[in-house]
N, CA, C and O atoms as a MOPAC input file, in Angstrom:
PM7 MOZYME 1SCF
protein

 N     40.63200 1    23.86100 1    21.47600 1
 C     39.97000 1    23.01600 1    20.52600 1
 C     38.47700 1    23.30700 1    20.59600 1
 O     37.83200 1    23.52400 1    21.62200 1
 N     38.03000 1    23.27700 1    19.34300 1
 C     36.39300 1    24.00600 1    19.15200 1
 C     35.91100 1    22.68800 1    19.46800 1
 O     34.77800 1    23.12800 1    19.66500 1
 N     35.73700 1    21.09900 1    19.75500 1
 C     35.28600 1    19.94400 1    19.83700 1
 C     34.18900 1    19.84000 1    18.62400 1
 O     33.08600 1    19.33900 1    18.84100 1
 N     34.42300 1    20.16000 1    17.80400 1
 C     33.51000 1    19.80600 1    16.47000 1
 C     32.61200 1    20.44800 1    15.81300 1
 O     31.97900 1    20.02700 1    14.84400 1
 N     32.49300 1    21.98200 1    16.56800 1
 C     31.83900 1    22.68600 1    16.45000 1
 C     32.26700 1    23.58400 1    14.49600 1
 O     33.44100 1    23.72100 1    14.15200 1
 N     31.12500 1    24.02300 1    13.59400 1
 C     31.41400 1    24.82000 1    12.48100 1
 C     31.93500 1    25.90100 1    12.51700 1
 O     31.52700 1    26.78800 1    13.26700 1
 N     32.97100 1    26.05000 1    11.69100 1
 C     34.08800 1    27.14700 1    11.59900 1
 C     34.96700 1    26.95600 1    11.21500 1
 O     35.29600 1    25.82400 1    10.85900 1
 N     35.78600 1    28.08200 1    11.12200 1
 C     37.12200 1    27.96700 1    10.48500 1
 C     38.64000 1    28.90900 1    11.01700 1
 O     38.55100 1    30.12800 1    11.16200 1
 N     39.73600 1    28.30600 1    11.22400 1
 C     40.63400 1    29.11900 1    11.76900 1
 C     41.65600 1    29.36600 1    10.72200 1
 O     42.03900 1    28.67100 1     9.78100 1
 N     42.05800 1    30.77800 1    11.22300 1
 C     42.93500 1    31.02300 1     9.92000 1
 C     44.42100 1    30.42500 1    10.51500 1
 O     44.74700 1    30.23100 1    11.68700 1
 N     45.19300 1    30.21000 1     9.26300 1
 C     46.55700 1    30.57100 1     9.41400 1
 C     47.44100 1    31.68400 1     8.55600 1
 O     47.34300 1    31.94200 1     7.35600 1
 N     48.28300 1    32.23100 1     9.48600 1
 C     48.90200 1    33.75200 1     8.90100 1
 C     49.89500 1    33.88600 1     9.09900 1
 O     50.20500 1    34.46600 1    10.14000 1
 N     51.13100 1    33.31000 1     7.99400 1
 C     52.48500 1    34.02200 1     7.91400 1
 C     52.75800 1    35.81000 1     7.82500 1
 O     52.71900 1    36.57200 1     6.85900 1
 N     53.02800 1    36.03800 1     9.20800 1
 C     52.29200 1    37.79100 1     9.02500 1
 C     53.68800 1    38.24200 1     8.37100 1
 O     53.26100 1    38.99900 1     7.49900 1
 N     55.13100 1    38.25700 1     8.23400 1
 C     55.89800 1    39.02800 1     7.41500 1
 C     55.55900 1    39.29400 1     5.94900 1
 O     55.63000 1    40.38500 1     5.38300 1
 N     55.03700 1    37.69400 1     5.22600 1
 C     54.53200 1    37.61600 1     4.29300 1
 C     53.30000 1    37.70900 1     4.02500 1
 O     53.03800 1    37.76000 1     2.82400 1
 N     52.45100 1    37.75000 1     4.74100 1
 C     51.18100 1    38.02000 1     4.74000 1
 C     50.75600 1    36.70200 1     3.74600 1
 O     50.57000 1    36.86600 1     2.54000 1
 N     50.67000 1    35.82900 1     4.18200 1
 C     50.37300 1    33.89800 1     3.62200 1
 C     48.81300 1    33.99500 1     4.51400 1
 O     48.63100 1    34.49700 1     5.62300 1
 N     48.16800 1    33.57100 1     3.93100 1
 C     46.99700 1    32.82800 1     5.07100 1
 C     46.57300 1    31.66700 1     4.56100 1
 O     46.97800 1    31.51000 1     3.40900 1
 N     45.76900 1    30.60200 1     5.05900 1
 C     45.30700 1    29.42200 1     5.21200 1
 C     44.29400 1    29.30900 1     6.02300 1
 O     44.29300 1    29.79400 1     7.15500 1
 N     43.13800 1    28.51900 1     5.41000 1
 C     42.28200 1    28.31300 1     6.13500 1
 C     42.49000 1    26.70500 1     6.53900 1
 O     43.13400 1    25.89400 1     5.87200 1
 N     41.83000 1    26.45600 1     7.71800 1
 C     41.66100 1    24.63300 1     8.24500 1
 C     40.04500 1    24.74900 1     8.89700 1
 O     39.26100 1    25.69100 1     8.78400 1
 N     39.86500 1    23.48400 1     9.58900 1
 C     38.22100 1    23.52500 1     9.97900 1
 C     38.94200 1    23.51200 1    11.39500 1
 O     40.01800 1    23.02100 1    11.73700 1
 N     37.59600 1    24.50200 1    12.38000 1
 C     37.71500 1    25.35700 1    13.60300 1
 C     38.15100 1    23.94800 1    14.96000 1
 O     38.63400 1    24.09900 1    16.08200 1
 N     37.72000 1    22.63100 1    14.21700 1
 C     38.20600 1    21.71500 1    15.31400 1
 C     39.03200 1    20.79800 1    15.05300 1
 O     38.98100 1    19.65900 1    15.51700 1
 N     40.12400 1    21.36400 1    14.04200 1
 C     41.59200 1    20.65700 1    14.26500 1
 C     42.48200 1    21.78000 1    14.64500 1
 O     42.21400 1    22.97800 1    14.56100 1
 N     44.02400 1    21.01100 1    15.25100 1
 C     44.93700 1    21.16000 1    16.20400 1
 C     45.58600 1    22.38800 1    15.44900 1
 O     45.72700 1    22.27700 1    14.23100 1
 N     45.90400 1    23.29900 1    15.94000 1
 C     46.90400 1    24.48800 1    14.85600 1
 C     48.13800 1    24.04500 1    14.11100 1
 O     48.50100 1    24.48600 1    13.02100 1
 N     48.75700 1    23.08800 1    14.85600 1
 C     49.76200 1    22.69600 1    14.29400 1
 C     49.70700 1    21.85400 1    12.86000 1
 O     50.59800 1    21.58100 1    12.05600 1
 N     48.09700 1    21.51900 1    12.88100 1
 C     48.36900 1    20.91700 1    11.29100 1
 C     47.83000 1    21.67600 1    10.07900 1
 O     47.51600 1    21.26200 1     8.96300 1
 N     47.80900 1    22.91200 1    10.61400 1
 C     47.88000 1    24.28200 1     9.42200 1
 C     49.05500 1    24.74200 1     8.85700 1
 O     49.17600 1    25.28200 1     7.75700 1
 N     50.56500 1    24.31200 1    10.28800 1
 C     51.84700 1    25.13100 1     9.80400 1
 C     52.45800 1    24.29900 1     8.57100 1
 O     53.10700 1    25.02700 1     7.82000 1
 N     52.42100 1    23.27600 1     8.27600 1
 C     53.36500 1    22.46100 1     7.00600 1
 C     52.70100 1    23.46200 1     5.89500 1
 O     53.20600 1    24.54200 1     5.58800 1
 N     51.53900 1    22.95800 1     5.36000 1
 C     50.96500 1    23.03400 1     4.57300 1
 C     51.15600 1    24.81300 1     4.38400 1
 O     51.23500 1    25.11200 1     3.19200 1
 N     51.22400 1    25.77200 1     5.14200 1
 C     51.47300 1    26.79100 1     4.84800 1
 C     53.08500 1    27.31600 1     4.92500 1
 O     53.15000 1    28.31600 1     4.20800 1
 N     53.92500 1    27.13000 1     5.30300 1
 C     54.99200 1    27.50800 1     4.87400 1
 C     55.94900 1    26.81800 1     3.65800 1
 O     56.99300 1    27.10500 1     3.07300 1
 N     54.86100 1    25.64100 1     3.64000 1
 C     55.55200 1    24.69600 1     2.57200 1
 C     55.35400 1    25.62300 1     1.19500 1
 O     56.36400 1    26.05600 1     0.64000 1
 N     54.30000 1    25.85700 1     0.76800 1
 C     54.22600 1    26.43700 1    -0.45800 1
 C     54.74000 1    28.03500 1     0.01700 1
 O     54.66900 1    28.79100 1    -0.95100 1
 N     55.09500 1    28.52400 1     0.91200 1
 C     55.76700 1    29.63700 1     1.09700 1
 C     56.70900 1    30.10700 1    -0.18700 1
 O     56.71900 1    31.33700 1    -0.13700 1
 N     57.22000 1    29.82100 1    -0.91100 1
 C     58.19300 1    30.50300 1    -1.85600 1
 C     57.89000 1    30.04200 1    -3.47600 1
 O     58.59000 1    30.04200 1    -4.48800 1
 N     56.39100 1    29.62400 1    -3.16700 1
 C     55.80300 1    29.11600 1    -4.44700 1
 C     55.68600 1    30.50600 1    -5.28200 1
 O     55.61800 1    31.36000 1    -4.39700 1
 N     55.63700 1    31.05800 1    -6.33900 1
 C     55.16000 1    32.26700 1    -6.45500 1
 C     56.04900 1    33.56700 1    -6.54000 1
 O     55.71800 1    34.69400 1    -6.90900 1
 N     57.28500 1    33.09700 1    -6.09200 1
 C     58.11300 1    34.27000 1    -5.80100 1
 C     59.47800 1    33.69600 1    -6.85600 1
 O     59.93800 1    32.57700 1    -7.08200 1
 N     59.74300 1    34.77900 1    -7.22900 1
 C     61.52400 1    34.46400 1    -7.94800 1
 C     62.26300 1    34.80500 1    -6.73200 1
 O     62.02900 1    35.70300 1    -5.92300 1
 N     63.33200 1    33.80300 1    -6.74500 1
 C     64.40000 1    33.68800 1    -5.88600 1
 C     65.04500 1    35.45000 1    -5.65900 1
 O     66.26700 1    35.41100 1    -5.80400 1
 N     64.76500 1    36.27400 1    -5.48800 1
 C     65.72200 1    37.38400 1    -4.73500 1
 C     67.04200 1    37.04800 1    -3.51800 1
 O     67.21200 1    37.88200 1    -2.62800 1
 N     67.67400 1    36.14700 1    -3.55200 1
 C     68.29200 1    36.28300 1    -2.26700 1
 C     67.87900 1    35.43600 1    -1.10500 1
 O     67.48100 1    34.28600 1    -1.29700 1
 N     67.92700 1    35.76400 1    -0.35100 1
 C     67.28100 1    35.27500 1     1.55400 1
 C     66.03700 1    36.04100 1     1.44700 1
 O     65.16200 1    35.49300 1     2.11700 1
 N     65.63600 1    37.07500 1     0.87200 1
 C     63.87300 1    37.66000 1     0.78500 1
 C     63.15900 1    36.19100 1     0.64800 1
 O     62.52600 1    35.66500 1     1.56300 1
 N     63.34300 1    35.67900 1    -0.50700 1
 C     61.93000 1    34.60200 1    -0.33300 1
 C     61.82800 1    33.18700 1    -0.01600 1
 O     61.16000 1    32.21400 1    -0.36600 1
 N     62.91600 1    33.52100 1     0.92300 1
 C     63.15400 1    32.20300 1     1.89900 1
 C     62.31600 1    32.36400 1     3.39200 1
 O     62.18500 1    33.54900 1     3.69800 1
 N     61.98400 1    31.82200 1     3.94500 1
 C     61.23300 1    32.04400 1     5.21100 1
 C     62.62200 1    31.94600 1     6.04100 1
 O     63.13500 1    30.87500 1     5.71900 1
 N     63.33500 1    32.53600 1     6.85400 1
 C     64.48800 1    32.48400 1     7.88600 1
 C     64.07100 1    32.12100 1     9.45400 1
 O     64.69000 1    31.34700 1    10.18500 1
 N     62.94400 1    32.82000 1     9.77300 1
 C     62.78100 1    32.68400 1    11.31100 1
 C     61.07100 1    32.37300 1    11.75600 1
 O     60.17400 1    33.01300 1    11.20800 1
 N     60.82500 1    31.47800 1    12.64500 1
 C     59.19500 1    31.51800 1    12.86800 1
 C     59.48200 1    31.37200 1    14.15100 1
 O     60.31500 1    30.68500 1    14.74200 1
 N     58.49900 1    32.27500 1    14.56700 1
 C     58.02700 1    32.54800 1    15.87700 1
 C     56.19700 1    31.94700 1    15.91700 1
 O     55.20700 1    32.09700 1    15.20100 1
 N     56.51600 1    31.25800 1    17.14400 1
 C     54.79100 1    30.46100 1    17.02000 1
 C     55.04700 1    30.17700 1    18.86100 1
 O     56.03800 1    30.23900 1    19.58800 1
 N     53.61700 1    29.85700 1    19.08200 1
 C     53.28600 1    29.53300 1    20.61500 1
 C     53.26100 1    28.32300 1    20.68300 1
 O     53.40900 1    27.55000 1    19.73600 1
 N     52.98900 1    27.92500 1    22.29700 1
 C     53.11000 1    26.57800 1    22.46700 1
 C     52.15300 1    25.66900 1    21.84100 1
 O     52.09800 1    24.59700 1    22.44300 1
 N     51.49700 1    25.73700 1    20.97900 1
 C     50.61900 1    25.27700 1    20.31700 1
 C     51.29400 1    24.31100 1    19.06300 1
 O     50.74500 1    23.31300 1    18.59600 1
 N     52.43800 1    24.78700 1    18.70000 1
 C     53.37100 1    24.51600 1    17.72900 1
 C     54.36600 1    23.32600 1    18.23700 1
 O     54.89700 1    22.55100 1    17.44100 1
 N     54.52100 1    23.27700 1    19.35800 1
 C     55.66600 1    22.93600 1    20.41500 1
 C     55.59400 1    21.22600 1    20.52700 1
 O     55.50400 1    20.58400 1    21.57400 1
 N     55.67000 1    20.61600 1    18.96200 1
 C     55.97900 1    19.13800 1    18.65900 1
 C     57.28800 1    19.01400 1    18.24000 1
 O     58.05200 1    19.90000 1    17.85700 1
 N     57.52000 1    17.51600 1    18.37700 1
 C     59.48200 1    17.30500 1    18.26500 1
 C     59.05100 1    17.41900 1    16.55500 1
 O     59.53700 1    18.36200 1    15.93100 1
 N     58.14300 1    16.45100 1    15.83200 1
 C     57.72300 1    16.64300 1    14.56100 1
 C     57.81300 1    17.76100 1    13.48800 1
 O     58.31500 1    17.73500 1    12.36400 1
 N     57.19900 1    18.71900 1    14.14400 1
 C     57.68800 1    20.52200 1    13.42500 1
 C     58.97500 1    20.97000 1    13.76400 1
 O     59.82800 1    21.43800 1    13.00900 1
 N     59.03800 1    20.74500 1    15.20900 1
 C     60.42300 1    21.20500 1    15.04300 1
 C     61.78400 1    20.82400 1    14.21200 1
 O     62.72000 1    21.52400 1    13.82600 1
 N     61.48800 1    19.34400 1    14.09100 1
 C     62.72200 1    18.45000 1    13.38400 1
 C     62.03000 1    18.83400 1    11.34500 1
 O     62.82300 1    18.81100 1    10.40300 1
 N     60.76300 1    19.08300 1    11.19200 1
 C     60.43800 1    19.07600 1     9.71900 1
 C     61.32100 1    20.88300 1     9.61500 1
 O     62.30500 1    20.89600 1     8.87600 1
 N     61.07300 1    21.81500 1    10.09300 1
 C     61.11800 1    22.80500 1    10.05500 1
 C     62.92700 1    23.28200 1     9.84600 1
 O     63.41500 1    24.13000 1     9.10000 1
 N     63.77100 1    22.09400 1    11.09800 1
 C     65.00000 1    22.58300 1    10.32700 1
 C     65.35800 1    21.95400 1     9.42500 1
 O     66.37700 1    22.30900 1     8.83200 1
 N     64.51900 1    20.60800 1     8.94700 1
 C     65.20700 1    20.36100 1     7.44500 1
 C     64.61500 1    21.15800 1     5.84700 1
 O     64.67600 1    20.88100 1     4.65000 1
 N     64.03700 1    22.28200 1     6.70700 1
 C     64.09000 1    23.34200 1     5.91300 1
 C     64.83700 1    24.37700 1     6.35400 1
 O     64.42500 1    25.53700 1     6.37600 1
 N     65.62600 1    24.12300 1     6.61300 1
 C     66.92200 1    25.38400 1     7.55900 1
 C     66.03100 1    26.03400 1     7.62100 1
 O     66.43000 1    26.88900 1     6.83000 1
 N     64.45500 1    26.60600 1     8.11600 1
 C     63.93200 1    27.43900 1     9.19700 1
 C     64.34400 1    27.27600 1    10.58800 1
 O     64.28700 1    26.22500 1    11.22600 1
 N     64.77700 1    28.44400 1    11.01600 1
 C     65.25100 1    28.62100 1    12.46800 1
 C     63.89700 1    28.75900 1    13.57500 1
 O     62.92600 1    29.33300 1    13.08200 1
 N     63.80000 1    28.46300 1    14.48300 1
 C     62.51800 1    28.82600 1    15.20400 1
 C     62.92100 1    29.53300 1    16.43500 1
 O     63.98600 1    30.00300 1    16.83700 1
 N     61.26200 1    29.42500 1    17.07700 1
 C     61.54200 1    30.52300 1    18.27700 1
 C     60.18400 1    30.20500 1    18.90400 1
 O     59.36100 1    31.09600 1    19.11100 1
 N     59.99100 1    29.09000 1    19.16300 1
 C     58.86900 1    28.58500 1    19.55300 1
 C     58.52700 1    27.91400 1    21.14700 1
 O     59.16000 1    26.86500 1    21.25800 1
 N     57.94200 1    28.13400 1    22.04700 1
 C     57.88100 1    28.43700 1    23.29500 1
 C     57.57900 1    26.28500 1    23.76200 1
 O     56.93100 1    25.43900 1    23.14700 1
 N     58.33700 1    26.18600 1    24.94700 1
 C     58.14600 1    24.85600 1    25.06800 1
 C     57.63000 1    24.87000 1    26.40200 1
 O     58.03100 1    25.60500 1    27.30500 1
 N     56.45500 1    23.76900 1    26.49800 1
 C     55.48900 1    23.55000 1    26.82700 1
 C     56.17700 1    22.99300 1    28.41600 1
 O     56.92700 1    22.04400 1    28.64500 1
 N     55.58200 1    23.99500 1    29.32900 1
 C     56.51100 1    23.48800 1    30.89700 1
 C     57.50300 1    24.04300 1    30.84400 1
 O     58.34100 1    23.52300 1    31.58100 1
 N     57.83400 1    24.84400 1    30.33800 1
 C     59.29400 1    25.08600 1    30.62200 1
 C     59.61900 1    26.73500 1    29.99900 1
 O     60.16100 1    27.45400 1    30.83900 1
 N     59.41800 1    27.22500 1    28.98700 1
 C     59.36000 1    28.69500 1    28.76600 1
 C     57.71700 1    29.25600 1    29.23600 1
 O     56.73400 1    28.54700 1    29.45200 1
 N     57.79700 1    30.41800 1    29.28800 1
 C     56.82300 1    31.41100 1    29.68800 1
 C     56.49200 1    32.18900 1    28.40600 1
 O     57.20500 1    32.93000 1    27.72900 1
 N     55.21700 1    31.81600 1    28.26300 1
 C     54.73300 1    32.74300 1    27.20200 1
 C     54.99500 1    34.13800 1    27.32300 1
 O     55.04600 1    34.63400 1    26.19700 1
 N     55.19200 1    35.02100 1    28.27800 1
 C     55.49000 1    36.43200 1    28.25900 1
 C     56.56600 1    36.68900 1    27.37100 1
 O     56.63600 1    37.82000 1    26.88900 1
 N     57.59900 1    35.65500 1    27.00600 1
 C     58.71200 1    36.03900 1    26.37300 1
 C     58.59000 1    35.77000 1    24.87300 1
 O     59.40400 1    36.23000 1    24.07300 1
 N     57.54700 1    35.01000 1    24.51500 1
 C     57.41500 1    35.22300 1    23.44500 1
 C     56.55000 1    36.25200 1    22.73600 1
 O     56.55700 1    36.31300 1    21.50700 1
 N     55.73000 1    37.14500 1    23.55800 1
 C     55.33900 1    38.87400 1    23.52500 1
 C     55.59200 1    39.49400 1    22.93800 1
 O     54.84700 1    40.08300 1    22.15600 1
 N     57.21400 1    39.68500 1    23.10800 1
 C     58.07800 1    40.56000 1    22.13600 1
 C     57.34200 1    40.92000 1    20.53400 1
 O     56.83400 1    41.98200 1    20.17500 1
 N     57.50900 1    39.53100 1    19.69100 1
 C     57.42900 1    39.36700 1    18.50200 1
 C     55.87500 1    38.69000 1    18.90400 1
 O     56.05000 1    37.52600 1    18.54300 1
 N     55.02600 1    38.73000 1    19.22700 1
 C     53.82100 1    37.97600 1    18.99300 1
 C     52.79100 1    39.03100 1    18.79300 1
 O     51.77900 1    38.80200 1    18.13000 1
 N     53.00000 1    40.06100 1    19.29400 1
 C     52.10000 1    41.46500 1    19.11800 1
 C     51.91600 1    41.83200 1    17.48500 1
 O     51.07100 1    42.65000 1    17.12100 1
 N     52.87100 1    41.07800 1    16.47500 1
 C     53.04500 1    41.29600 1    15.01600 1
 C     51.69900 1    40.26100 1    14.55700 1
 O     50.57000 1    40.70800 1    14.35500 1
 N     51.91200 1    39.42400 1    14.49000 1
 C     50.53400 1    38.16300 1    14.40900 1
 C     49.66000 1    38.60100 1    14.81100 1
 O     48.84700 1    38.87800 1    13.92900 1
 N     49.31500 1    38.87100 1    15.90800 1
 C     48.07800 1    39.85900 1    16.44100 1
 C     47.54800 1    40.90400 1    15.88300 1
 O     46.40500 1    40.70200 1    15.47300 1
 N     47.89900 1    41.78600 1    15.74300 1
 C     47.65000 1    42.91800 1    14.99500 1
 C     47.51000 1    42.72000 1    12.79500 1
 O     46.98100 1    43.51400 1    12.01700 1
 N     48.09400 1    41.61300 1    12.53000 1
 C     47.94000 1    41.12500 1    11.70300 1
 C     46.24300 1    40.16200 1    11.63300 1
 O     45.60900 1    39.88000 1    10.61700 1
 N     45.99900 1    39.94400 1    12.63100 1
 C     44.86500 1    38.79100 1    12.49800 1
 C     43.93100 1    40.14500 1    13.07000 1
 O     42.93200 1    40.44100 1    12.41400 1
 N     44.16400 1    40.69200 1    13.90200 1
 C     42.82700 1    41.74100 1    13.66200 1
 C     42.71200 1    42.88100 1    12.71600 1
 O     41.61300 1    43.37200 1    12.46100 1
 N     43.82800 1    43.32100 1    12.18100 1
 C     43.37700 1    43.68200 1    10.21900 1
 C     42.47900 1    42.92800 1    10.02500 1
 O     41.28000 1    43.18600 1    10.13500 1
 N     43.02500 1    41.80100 1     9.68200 1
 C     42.06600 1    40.86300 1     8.64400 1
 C     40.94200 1    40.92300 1     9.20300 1
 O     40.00900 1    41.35400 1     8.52500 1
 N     40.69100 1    40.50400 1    10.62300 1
 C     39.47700 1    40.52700 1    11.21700 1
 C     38.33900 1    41.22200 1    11.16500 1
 O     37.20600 1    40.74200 1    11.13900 1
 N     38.71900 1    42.66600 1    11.14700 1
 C     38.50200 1    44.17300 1    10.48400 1
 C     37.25300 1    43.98600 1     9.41500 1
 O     36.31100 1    44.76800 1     9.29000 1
 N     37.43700 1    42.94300 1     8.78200 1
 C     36.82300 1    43.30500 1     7.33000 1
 C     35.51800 1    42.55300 1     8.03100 1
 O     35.68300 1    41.80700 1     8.99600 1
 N     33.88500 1    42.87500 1     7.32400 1
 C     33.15200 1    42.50700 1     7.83600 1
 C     32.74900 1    40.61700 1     7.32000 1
 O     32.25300 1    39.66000 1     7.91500 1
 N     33.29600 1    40.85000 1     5.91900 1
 C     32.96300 1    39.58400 1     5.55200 1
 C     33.61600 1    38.35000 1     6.66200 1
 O     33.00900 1    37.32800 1     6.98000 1
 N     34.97200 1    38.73700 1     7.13000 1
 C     35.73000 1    37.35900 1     7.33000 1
 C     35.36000 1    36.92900 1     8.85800 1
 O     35.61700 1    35.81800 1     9.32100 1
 N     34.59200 1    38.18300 1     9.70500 1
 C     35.03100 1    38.31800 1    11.05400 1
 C     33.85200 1    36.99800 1    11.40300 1
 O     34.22900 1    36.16000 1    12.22200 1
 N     32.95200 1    36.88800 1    11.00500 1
 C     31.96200 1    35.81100 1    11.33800 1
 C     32.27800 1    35.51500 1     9.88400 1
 O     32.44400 1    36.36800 1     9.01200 1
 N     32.35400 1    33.93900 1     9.70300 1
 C     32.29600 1    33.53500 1     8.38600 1
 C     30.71700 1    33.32900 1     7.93300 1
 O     29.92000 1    32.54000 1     8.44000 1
 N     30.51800 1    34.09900 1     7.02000 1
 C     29.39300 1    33.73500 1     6.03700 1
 C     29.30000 1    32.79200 1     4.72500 1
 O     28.25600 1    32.41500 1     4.19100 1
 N     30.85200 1    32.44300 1     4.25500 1
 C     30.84200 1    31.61000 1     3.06100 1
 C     30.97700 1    30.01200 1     3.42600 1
 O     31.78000 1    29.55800 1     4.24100 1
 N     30.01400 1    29.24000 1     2.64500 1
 C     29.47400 1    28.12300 1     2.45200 1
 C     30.91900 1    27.62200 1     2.57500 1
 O     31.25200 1    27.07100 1     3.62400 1
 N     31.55100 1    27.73300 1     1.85700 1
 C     32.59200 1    26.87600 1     0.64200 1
 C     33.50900 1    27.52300 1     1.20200 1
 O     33.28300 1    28.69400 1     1.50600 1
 N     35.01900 1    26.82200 1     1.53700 1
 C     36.00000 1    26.98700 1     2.45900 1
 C     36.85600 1    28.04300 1     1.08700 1
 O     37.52200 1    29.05900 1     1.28500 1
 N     36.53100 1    27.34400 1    -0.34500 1
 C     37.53000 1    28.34100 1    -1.46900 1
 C     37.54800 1    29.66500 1    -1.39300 1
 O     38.51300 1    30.42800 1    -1.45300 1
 N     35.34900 1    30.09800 1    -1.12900 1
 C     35.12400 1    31.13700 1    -1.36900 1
 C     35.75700 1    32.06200 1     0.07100 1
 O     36.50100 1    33.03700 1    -0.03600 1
 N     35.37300 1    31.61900 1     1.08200 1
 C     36.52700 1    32.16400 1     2.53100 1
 C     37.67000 1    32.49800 1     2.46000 1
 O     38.02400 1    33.48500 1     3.10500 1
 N     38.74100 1    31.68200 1     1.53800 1
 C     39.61200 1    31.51200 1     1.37000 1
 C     40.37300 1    32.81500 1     0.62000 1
 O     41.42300 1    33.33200 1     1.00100 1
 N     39.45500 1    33.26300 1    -0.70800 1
 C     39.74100 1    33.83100 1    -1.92100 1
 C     39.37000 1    35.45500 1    -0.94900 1
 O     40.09800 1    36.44200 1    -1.06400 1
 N     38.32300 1    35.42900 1    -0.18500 1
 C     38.16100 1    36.90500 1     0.62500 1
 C     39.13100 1    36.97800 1     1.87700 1
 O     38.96300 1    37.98400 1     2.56700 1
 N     40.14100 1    36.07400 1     2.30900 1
 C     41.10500 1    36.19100 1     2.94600 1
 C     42.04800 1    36.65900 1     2.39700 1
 O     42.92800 1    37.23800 1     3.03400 1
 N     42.07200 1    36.55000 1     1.40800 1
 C     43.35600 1    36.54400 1     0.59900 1
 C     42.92800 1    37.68400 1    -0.08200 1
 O     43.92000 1    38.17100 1    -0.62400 1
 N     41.97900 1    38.31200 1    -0.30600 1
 C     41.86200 1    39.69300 1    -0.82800 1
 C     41.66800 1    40.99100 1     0.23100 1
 O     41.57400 1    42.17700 1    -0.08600 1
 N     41.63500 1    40.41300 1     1.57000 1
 C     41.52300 1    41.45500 1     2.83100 1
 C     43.00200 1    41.10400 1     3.05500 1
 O     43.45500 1    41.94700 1     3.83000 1
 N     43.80200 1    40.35100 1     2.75800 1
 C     45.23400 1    40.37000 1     2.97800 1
 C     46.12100 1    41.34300 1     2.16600 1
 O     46.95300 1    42.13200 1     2.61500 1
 N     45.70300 1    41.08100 1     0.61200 1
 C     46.35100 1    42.18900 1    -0.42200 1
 C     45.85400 1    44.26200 1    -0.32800 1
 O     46.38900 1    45.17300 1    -0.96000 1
 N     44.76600 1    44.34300 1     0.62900 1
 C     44.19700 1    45.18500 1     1.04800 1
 C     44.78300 1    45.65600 1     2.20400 1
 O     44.96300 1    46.86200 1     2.37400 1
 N     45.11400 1    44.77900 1     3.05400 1
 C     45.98700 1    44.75400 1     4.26400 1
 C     47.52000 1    45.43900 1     3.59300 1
 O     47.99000 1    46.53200 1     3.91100 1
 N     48.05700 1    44.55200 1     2.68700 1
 C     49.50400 1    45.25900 1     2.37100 1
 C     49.42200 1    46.44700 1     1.54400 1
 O     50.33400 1    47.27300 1     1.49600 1
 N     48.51100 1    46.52600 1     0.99500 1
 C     48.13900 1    48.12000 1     0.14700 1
 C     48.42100 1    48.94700 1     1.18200 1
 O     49.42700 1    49.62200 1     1.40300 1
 N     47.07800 1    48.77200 1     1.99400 1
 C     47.29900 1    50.08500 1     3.33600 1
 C     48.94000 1    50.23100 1     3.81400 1
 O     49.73500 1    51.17000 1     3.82800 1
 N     48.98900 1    49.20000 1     4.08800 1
 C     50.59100 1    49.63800 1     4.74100 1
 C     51.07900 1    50.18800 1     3.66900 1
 O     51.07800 1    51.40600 1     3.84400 1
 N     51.56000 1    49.86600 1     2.48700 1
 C     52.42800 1    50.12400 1     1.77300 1
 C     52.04400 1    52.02200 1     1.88100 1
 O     52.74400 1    52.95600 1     2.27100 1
 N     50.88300 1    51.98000 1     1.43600 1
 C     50.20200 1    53.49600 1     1.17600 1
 C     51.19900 1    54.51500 1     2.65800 1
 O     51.83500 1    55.56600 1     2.56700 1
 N     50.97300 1    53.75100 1     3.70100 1
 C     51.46700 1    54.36200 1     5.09000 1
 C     52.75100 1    54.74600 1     4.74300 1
 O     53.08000 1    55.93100 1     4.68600 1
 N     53.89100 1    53.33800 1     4.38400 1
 C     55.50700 1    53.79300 1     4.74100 1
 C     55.95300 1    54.41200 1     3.53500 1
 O     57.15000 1    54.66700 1     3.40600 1
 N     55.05400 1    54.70900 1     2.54900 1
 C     55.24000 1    55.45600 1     1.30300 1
 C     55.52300 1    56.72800 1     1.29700 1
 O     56.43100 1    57.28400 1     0.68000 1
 N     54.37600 1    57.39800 1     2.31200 1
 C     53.61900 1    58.48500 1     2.55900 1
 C     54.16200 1    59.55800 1     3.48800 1
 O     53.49100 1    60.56100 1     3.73100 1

């Protein structure tokens, strides 16, 4: 917790490449509703593609609240509980988020925020994200 300090933390559905911004001194967990909720806003139904199936998140996530909102969205989880699993095991799949948040990071605008206005942050997240899936795409094309 930043204790009140200015800033902003992202949130990043990295399969889908979703982000969200919140202010740098609230809890992470009250970024996840609000971003997987509108998760399939935007998309025509294909199948199980534009359904969210599985989230993997750290103990940061690790309320009875998300967990119980999350399967009455039949999302399955994989989320590490607090005292009792070892973060090493959630490693596996956490190296994907990571490497996802330092792309974005990458870009010079987002890495220190310079924009006033949380929209304008918002709108250059979301355009170092569509930049983000270009590159790849360009890669497994190629």
């Amino acid at each position: 917790m930043d204790r009140g300090r200015p800033g902003s933390k992202m949130h990043v559905l990295s399969d889908a490449l979703r982000v969200g911004v919140s202010a740098a001194n609230t809890h992470d967990s009250l970024g996840l509703k609000p971003t997987v909720a509108h998760f399939h806003i935007g998309h025509e139904s294909h199948g199980d593609h534009s359904k969210l199936q599985r989230l993997h998140a750290d103990k940061a996530y690790d309320l009875p609240d998300l967990r119980q909102w999350l399967h009455s969205h039949d999302i399955g989880v994989r989320i590490a509980r607090k005292g009792i699993d070892s973060s090493e095991r959630l490693g596996r799949c956490r190296w994907v988020i990571e490497r996802t948040i330092s792309w974005l990071t990458g870009y010079r605008r987002l890495s220190p925020r310079y924009e006033r206005h949380p929209r304008n942050y918002l709108a250059f997240l979301g355009l170092a994200a569509a930049l983000c899936c270009y590159k790849r795409l360009l890669k497994l094309t190629m």
